[in-house]
PDB file of C-alpha atoms in Angstrom:
ATOM      1  CA  MET A   2       0.313   0.111  -0.081  1.00 47.00           C
ATOM      2  CA  ASN A   3       2.706   2.527   0.908  1.00 48.00           C
ATOM      3  CA  GLN A   4       4.451   1.642  -2.525  1.00 52.00           C
ATOM      4  CA  LEU A   5       1.167   2.651  -4.616  1.00 48.00           C
ATOM      5  CA  PHE A   6       1.468   6.289  -2.928  1.00 49.00           C
ATOM      6  CA  ASN A   7       4.750   6.413  -3.438  1.00 52.00           C
ATOM      7  CA  PRO A   8       5.523   9.272  -5.451  1.00 53.00           C
ATOM      8  CA  GLU A   9       8.840   7.592  -7.544  1.00 58.00           C
ATOM      9  CA  ASN A  10       6.736   4.263  -8.610  1.00 61.00           C
ATOM     10  CA  ARG A  11       6.141   3.775 -12.097  1.00 70.00           C
ATOM     11  CA  PHE A  12       2.570   4.922 -12.210  1.00 67.00           C
ATOM     12  CA  TRP A  13       2.967   7.815 -10.543  1.00 67.00           C
ATOM     13  CA  SER A  14       6.244   8.911 -12.391  1.00 73.00           C
ATOM     14  CA  PHE A  15       4.387   8.604 -16.144  1.00 75.00           C
ATOM     15  CA  MET A  16       1.341  10.319 -14.709  1.00 79.00           C
ATOM     16  CA  ASN A  17       3.611  13.511 -14.205  1.00 83.00           C
ATOM     17  CA  LYS A  18       4.974  12.955 -17.673  1.00 84.00           C
ATOM     18  CA  ILE A  19       1.260  13.470 -18.868  1.00 86.00           C
ATOM     19  CA  THR A  20       0.601  16.282 -16.389  1.00 88.00           C
ATOM     20  CA  ASP A  21       3.749  17.544 -17.712  1.00 90.00           C
ATOM     21  CA  VAL A  22       2.685  16.846 -21.205  1.00 91.00           C
ATOM     22  CA  PHE A  23      -0.539  18.883 -20.854  1.00 92.00           C
ATOM     23  CA  PHE A  24       1.543  22.026 -19.698  1.00 93.00           C
ATOM     24  CA  ILE A  25       3.903  21.740 -23.127  1.00 93.00           C
ATOM     25  CA  GLY A  26       1.098  21.634 -25.121  1.00 95.00           C
ATOM     26  CA  ILE A  27      -0.514  24.514 -23.862  1.00 95.00           C
ATOM     27  CA  LEU A  28       3.076  26.229 -24.204  1.00 95.00           C
ATOM     28  CA  TRP A  29       3.443  24.827 -27.407  1.00 96.00           C
ATOM     29  CA  PHE A  30       0.148  26.237 -28.706  1.00 96.00           C
ATOM     30  CA  LEU A  31       0.437  29.948 -27.376  1.00 96.00           C
ATOM     31  CA  PHE A  32       4.013  29.857 -29.164  1.00 96.00           C
ATOM     32  CA  SER A  33       2.845  28.601 -32.537  1.00 96.00           C
ATOM     33  CA  ILE A  34       0.075  31.510 -32.793  1.00 94.00           C
ATOM     34  CA  PRO A  35       2.330  33.857 -34.426  1.00 93.00           C
ATOM     35  CA  VAL A  36       2.388  30.889 -37.582  1.00 94.00           C
ATOM     36  CA  ILE A  37       6.647  31.663 -38.404  1.00 95.00           C
ATOM     37  CA  THR A  38       7.233  30.521 -34.853  1.00 96.00           C
ATOM     38  CA  ILE A  39       5.462  27.029 -35.475  1.00 96.00           C
ATOM     39  CA  GLY A  40       8.628  25.530 -36.321  1.00 96.00           C
ATOM     40  CA  ALA A  41      10.667  26.915 -33.001  1.00 96.00           C
ATOM     41  CA  ALA A  42       8.184  25.800 -30.780  1.00 97.00           C
ATOM     42  CA  THR A  43       7.652  22.637 -32.355  1.00 97.00           C
ATOM     43  CA  THR A  44      11.450  22.016 -31.880  1.00 96.00           C
ATOM     44  CA  SER A  45      11.052  22.779 -27.672  1.00 95.00           C
ATOM     45  CA  LEU A  46       8.257  20.296 -27.735  1.00 96.00           C
ATOM     46  CA  TYR A  47      10.055  17.471 -29.403  1.00 96.00           C
ATOM     47  CA  GLN A  48      13.059  18.862 -26.851  1.00 94.00           C
ATOM     48  CA  PHE A  49      10.825  17.950 -23.813  1.00 93.00           C
ATOM     49  CA  THR A  50       9.274  14.933 -25.012  1.00 94.00           C
ATOM     50  CA  LEU A  51      12.465  13.384 -25.961  1.00 93.00           C
ATOM     51  CA  LYS A  52      14.058  14.111 -23.017  1.00 91.00           C
ATOM     52  CA  GLN A  53      11.058  12.828 -20.956  1.00 89.00           C
ATOM     53  CA  THR A  54      11.600   9.094 -22.726  1.00 87.00           C
ATOM     54  CA  ASP A  55      15.320   9.502 -21.238  1.00 85.00           C
ATOM     55  CA  ASP A  56      13.750  10.601 -17.974  1.00 79.00           C
ATOM     56  CA  GLU A  57      15.802  14.056 -18.088  1.00 75.00           C
ATOM     57  CA  GLU A  58      13.178  16.609 -18.331  1.00 71.00           C
ATOM     58  CA  GLY A  59      13.339  19.256 -16.554  1.00 74.00           C
ATOM     59  CA  TYR A  60      10.784  22.382 -15.752  1.00 82.00           C
ATOM     60  CA  VAL A  61       8.383  22.542 -18.435  1.00 87.00           C
ATOM     61  CA  TRP A  62       8.860  26.822 -18.546  1.00 89.00           C
ATOM     62  CA  LYS A  63      12.012  26.769 -18.272  1.00 90.00           C
ATOM     63  CA  SER A  64      12.824  24.021 -20.216  1.00 90.00           C
ATOM     64  CA  PHE A  65      10.702  25.259 -23.146  1.00 93.00           C
ATOM     65  CA  ILE A  66      11.960  29.016 -23.142  1.00 93.00           C
ATOM     66  CA  LYS A  67      15.478  27.899 -23.257  1.00 92.00           C
ATOM     67  CA  ALA A  68      14.835  25.235 -26.240  1.00 92.00           C
ATOM     68  CA  PHE A  69      12.476  28.012 -27.885  1.00 95.00           C
ATOM     69  CA  GLY A  70      15.329  30.876 -27.898  1.00 93.00           C
ATOM     70  CA  ARG A  71      18.122  28.345 -28.720  1.00 93.00           C
ATOM     71  CA  ASN A  72      16.646  26.803 -31.507  1.00 94.00           C
ATOM     72  CA  PHE A  73      14.493  29.815 -33.136  1.00 96.00           C
ATOM     73  CA  ARG A  74      16.747  30.772 -36.163  1.00 95.00           C
ATOM     74  CA  GLN A  75      17.313  27.133 -37.577  1.00 96.00           C
ATOM     75  CA  ALA A  76      14.068  26.055 -36.555  1.00 97.00           C
ATOM     76  CA  THR A  77      11.987  29.362 -37.999  1.00 97.00           C
ATOM     77  CA  ALA A  78      14.595  28.427 -41.618  1.00 97.00           C
ATOM     78  CA  LEU A  79      13.364  24.827 -41.835  1.00 97.00           C
ATOM     79  CA  TRP A  80       9.844  25.493 -40.923  1.00 97.00           C
ATOM     80  CA  LEU A  81       9.672  27.990 -43.923  1.00 97.00           C
ATOM     81  CA  ILE A  82      11.626  25.623 -46.337  1.00 97.00           C
ATOM     82  CA  LEU A  83       8.710  22.995 -44.855  1.00 97.00           C
ATOM     83  CA  LEU A  84       6.205  25.731 -46.000  1.00 96.00           C
ATOM     84  CA  ALA A  85       7.423  26.193 -49.258  1.00 97.00           C
ATOM     85  CA  VAL A  86       8.072  22.437 -50.286  1.00 96.00           C
ATOM     86  CA  GLY A  87       4.568  22.327 -48.833  1.00 95.00           C
ATOM     87  CA  GLY A  88       3.255  24.896 -50.920  1.00 95.00           C
ATOM     88  CA  PHE A  89       5.052  23.660 -54.360  1.00 94.00           C
ATOM     89  CA  LEU A  90       2.981  20.110 -53.913  1.00 93.00           C
ATOM     90  CA  ALA A  91      -0.459  21.785 -52.962  1.00 92.00           C
ATOM     91  CA  ALA A  92      -0.415  23.820 -55.830  1.00 92.00           C
ATOM     92  CA  ASP A  93       1.144  21.036 -58.671  1.00 88.00           C
ATOM     93  CA  MET A  94      -1.827  18.530 -57.298  1.00 87.00           C
ATOM     94  CA  TRP A  95      -4.231  21.900 -57.958  1.00 88.00           C
ATOM     95  CA  ALA A  96      -3.288  22.243 -60.733  1.00 85.00           C
ATOM     96  CA  CYS A  97      -2.835  18.317 -62.178  1.00 81.00           C
ATOM     97  CA  MET A  98      -6.924  18.920 -61.287  1.00 80.00           C
ATOM     98  CA  GLN A  99      -7.483  21.895 -63.301  1.00 79.00           C
ATOM     99  CA  ILE A 100      -5.611  21.693 -66.155  1.00 77.00           C
ATOM    100  CA  THR A 101      -7.194  19.758 -69.222  1.00 70.00           C
ATOM    101  CA  ILE A 102      -5.510  16.611 -69.731  1.00 72.00           C
ATOM    102  CA  PRO A 103      -6.077  13.121 -71.184  1.00 73.00           C
ATOM    103  CA  GLY A 104      -7.583  11.053 -68.001  1.00 71.00           C
ATOM    104  CA  PRO A 105      -4.482   8.546 -67.828  1.00 81.00           C
ATOM    105  CA  VAL A 106      -1.764  11.539 -67.880  1.00 78.00           C
ATOM    106  CA  ARG A 107      -3.856  13.167 -65.122  1.00 78.00           C
ATOM    107  CA  LEU A 108      -4.309  10.168 -63.023  1.00 85.00           C
ATOM    108  CA  LEU A 109      -0.510   9.427 -63.416  1.00 87.00           C
ATOM    109  CA  CYS A 110       0.513  13.093 -62.575  1.00 86.00           C
ATOM    110  CA  PHE A 111      -1.765  12.890 -59.533  1.00 84.00           C
ATOM    111  CA  GLY A 112       0.001   9.540 -58.528  1.00 88.00           C
ATOM    112  CA  VAL A 113       3.627  10.759 -58.906  1.00 90.00           C
ATOM    113  CA  LEU A 114       2.514  13.751 -56.848  1.00 91.00           C
ATOM    114  CA  LEU A 115       0.991  12.162 -54.118  1.00 92.00           C
ATOM    115  CA  CYS A 116       3.805   9.622 -53.712  1.00 94.00           C
ATOM    116  CA  LEU A 117       5.998  12.991 -53.483  1.00 95.00           C
ATOM    117  CA  SER A 118       3.635  14.400 -50.784  1.00 95.00           C
ATOM    118  CA  LEU A 119       3.847  10.910 -48.867  1.00 96.00           C
ATOM    119  CA  VAL A 120       7.760  10.960 -48.625  1.00 96.00           C
ATOM    120  CA  TYR A 121       7.638  14.638 -47.488  1.00 97.00           C
ATOM    121  CA  VAL A 122       5.085  14.013 -45.004  1.00 97.00           C
ATOM    122  CA  LEU A 123       7.251  11.178 -43.481  1.00 97.00           C
ATOM    123  CA  THR A 124      10.149  13.410 -44.146  1.00 97.00           C
ATOM    124  CA  ALA A 125       9.101  16.649 -42.188  1.00 97.00           C
ATOM    125  CA  GLN A 126       8.245  14.112 -39.180  1.00 96.00           C
ATOM    126  CA  TYR A 127      11.653  13.712 -38.488  1.00 97.00           C
ATOM    127  CA  VAL A 128      13.107  17.466 -38.694  1.00 97.00           C
ATOM    128  CA  PHE A 129      12.471  19.246 -35.629  1.00 97.00           C
ATOM    129  CA  PRO A 130      13.078  16.204 -33.420  1.00 96.00           C
ATOM    130  CA  ILE A 131      16.320  16.279 -35.003  1.00 96.00           C
ATOM    131  CA  LEU A 132      17.239  19.544 -34.497  1.00 96.00           C
ATOM    132  CA  SER A 133      15.712  19.355 -30.595  1.00 94.00           C
ATOM    133  CA  ARG A 134      18.038  16.293 -30.214  1.00 91.00           C
ATOM    134  CA  PHE A 135      21.777  17.193 -32.456  1.00 91.00           C
ATOM    135  CA  TYR A 136      23.972  20.346 -33.560  1.00 88.00           C
ATOM    136  CA  LEU A 137      23.351  19.785 -37.365  1.00 92.00           C
ATOM    137  CA  PRO A 138      23.340  22.661 -39.872  1.00 94.00           C
ATOM    138  CA  VAL A 139      20.069  22.847 -42.364  1.00 95.00           C
ATOM    139  CA  LYS A 140      20.865  20.773 -44.715  1.00 95.00           C
ATOM    140  CA  THR A 141      22.337  17.858 -42.841  1.00 95.00           C
ATOM    141  CA  ILE A 142      19.299  17.791 -40.870  1.00 96.00           C
ATOM    142  CA  LEU A 143      17.022  17.891 -43.980  1.00 96.00           C
ATOM    143  CA  SER A 144      19.001  14.820 -45.178  1.00 95.00           C
ATOM    144  CA  HIS A 145      19.361  12.938 -42.253  1.00 95.00           C
ATOM    145  CA  SER A 146      15.362  13.055 -41.852  1.00 96.00           C
ATOM    146  CA  PHE A 147      15.289  12.092 -45.486  1.00 96.00           C
ATOM    147  CA  ILE A 148      17.398   9.490 -44.759  1.00 95.00           C
ATOM    148  CA  MET A 149      16.092   8.048 -41.315  1.00 95.00           C
ATOM    149  CA  ALA A 150      12.085   8.263 -42.536  1.00 96.00           C
ATOM    150  CA  MET A 151      13.030   6.130 -45.745  1.00 95.00           C
ATOM    151  CA  GLY A 152      15.436   3.835 -43.930  1.00 93.00           C
ATOM    152  CA  ASN A 153      12.731   3.314 -40.995  1.00 94.00           C
ATOM    153  CA  LEU A 154       9.569   3.135 -43.342  1.00 94.00           C
ATOM    154  CA  TYR A 155       7.326   1.055 -41.385  1.00 95.00           C
ATOM    155  CA  VAL A 156       7.752   3.158 -38.176  1.00 96.00           C
ATOM    156  CA  SER A 157       7.886   6.253 -40.120  1.00 96.00           C
ATOM    157  CA  VAL A 158       4.348   4.733 -41.278  1.00 96.00           C
ATOM    158  CA  THR A 159       3.485   3.999 -37.902  1.00 96.00           C
ATOM    159  CA  MET A 160       4.502   7.732 -36.179  1.00 97.00           C
ATOM    160  CA  LEU A 161       2.073   8.841 -39.245  1.00 97.00           C
ATOM    161  CA  VAL A 162      -0.734   7.028 -38.413  1.00 97.00           C
ATOM    162  CA  ILE A 163      -0.278   7.967 -34.301  1.00 96.00           C
ATOM    163  CA  HIS A 164      -0.074  11.819 -35.827  1.00 96.00           C
ATOM    164  CA  LEU A 165      -3.731  11.204 -37.647  1.00 96.00           C
ATOM    165  CA  LEU A 166      -5.335   9.422 -34.939  1.00 96.00           C
ATOM    166  CA  PHE A 167      -4.716  12.171 -32.466  1.00 95.00           C
ATOM    167  CA  GLY A 168      -5.137  14.868 -35.075  1.00 94.00           C
ATOM    168  CA  VAL A 169      -9.195  13.348 -35.680  1.00 95.00           C
ATOM    169  CA  LEU A 170      -9.678  13.446 -31.695  1.00 94.00           C
ATOM    170  CA  ALA A 171      -8.190  17.266 -31.614  1.00 93.00           C
ATOM    171  CA  TYR A 172     -10.498  18.077 -34.502  1.00 92.00           C
ATOM    172  CA  HIS A 173     -13.453  16.373 -32.592  1.00 93.00           C
ATOM    173  CA  ILE A 174     -12.575  17.631 -29.378  1.00 92.00           C
ATOM    174  CA  THR A 175     -10.963  21.049 -30.133  1.00 92.00           C
ATOM    175  CA  VAL A 176     -10.707  22.870 -27.141  1.00 91.00           C
ATOM    176  CA  LEU A 177      -8.010  20.010 -26.378  1.00 91.00           C
ATOM    177  CA  PHE A 178      -5.904  20.568 -29.267  1.00 94.00           C
ATOM    178  CA  PRO A 179      -3.096  21.107 -28.075  1.00 93.00           C
ATOM    179  CA  VAL A 180      -3.198  19.049 -25.401  1.00 93.00           C
ATOM    180  CA  PHE A 181      -3.263  15.976 -28.208  1.00 94.00           C
ATOM    181  CA  MET A 182      -0.606  17.538 -30.246  1.00 94.00           C
ATOM    182  CA  ALA A 183       1.808  17.196 -27.316  1.00 94.00           C
ATOM    183  CA  LEU A 184       0.260  13.764 -26.395  1.00 95.00           C
ATOM    184  CA  SER A 185       1.062  12.824 -30.125  1.00 96.00           C
ATOM    185  CA  ALA A 186       4.723  14.462 -30.209  1.00 95.00           C
ATOM    186  CA  PHE A 187       5.196  12.126 -26.580  1.00 95.00           C
ATOM    187  CA  VAL A 188       4.230   8.924 -27.850  1.00 95.00           C
ATOM    188  CA  ASN A 189       6.151   9.306 -31.077  1.00 96.00           C
ATOM    189  CA  SER A 190       9.183  10.269 -29.388  1.00 95.00           C
ATOM    190  CA  TYR A 191       9.852   6.531 -27.814  1.00 94.00           C
ATOM    191  CA  PHE A 192       9.732   5.617 -31.708  1.00 96.00           C
ATOM    192  CA  PHE A 193      12.443   8.524 -32.638  1.00 96.00           C
ATOM    193  CA  ARG A 194      14.768   7.629 -29.735  1.00 93.00           C
ATOM    194  CA  ASN A 195      15.109   4.012 -30.802  1.00 93.00           C
ATOM    195  CA  VAL A 196      15.924   5.525 -34.144  1.00 94.00           C
ATOM    196  CA  PHE A 197      18.089   8.056 -33.044  1.00 93.00           C
ATOM    197  CA  GLY A 198      20.144   5.296 -30.891  1.00 88.00           C
ATOM    198  CA  ARG A 199      20.399   3.249 -33.708  1.00 85.00           C
ATOM    199  CA  TYR A 200      22.250   5.679 -35.954  1.00 81.00           C
ATOM    200  CA  GLN A 201      24.020   6.986 -33.193  1.00 76.00           C
ATOM    201  CA  GLU A 202      25.501   3.490 -32.481  1.00 70.00           C
ATOM    202  CA  GLU A 203      26.202   2.622 -36.332  1.00 67.00           C
ATOM    203  CA  ASP A 204      28.240   5.726 -36.550  1.00 65.00           C
ATOM    204  CA  GLY A 205      29.702   4.802 -32.881  1.00 55.00           C
ATOM    205  CA  GLN A 206      28.982   8.556 -31.937  1.00 49.00           C
ATOM    206  CA  ASP A 207      26.500  11.462 -31.899  1.00 49.00           C
ATOM    207  CA  SER A 208      26.247  15.349 -33.308  1.00 50.00           C
ATOM    208  CA  GLY A 209      25.940  16.496 -30.189  1.00 47.00           C
ATOM    209  CA  PRO A 210      23.401  15.929 -28.457  1.00 46.00           C
ATOM    210  CA  ALA A 211      21.061  19.584 -27.489  1.00 53.00           C
ATOM    211  CA  GLU A 212      21.732  20.079 -23.291  1.00 47.00           C
ATOM    212  CA  GLU A 213      19.356  22.242 -21.360  1.00 46.00           C
TER     213      GLU A 213
END
């Protein structure tokens, strides 16, 4: 009975993590409101949730603000690149549906664009978690994101499904949108930790983990 109410047992440790996820989700939402800051806010979110998977998380507010300020420039550059590529793909798909071309050609073009869009989404999943974990140039982060996404396709698709499931919940329970997004990042952080760990073992060293 005493063990049940021990604040250090696994149950209470997990509940503390969920509570922290709730607050980090609120911070992520508030700092994402300007839109251009979504990249930095998402990087800060993942830095905290990834540390949670290692039981190294600190104070929510302090951890978030430090990560936000430190990664702002790179995160914003990456966010703008992702926006530009996503906009380009969306515009191409729209044009494919609007331009008068033979049906088979339209179907082929749409299929190619759909495949490229899937690769884009799977790759984008890794961008901010990698930035939150390692000190790397923007170009290297993008290339590593693609390599990890394609090299761990089953894991990448699983994480995308998790994002979509929490996205559906957020759509139907809008008031909890920030919490569901943070929970999605928290769950997927366990997958990211395993993927990152595997590549670090293969390299025999890391590229400098981001510290608090």
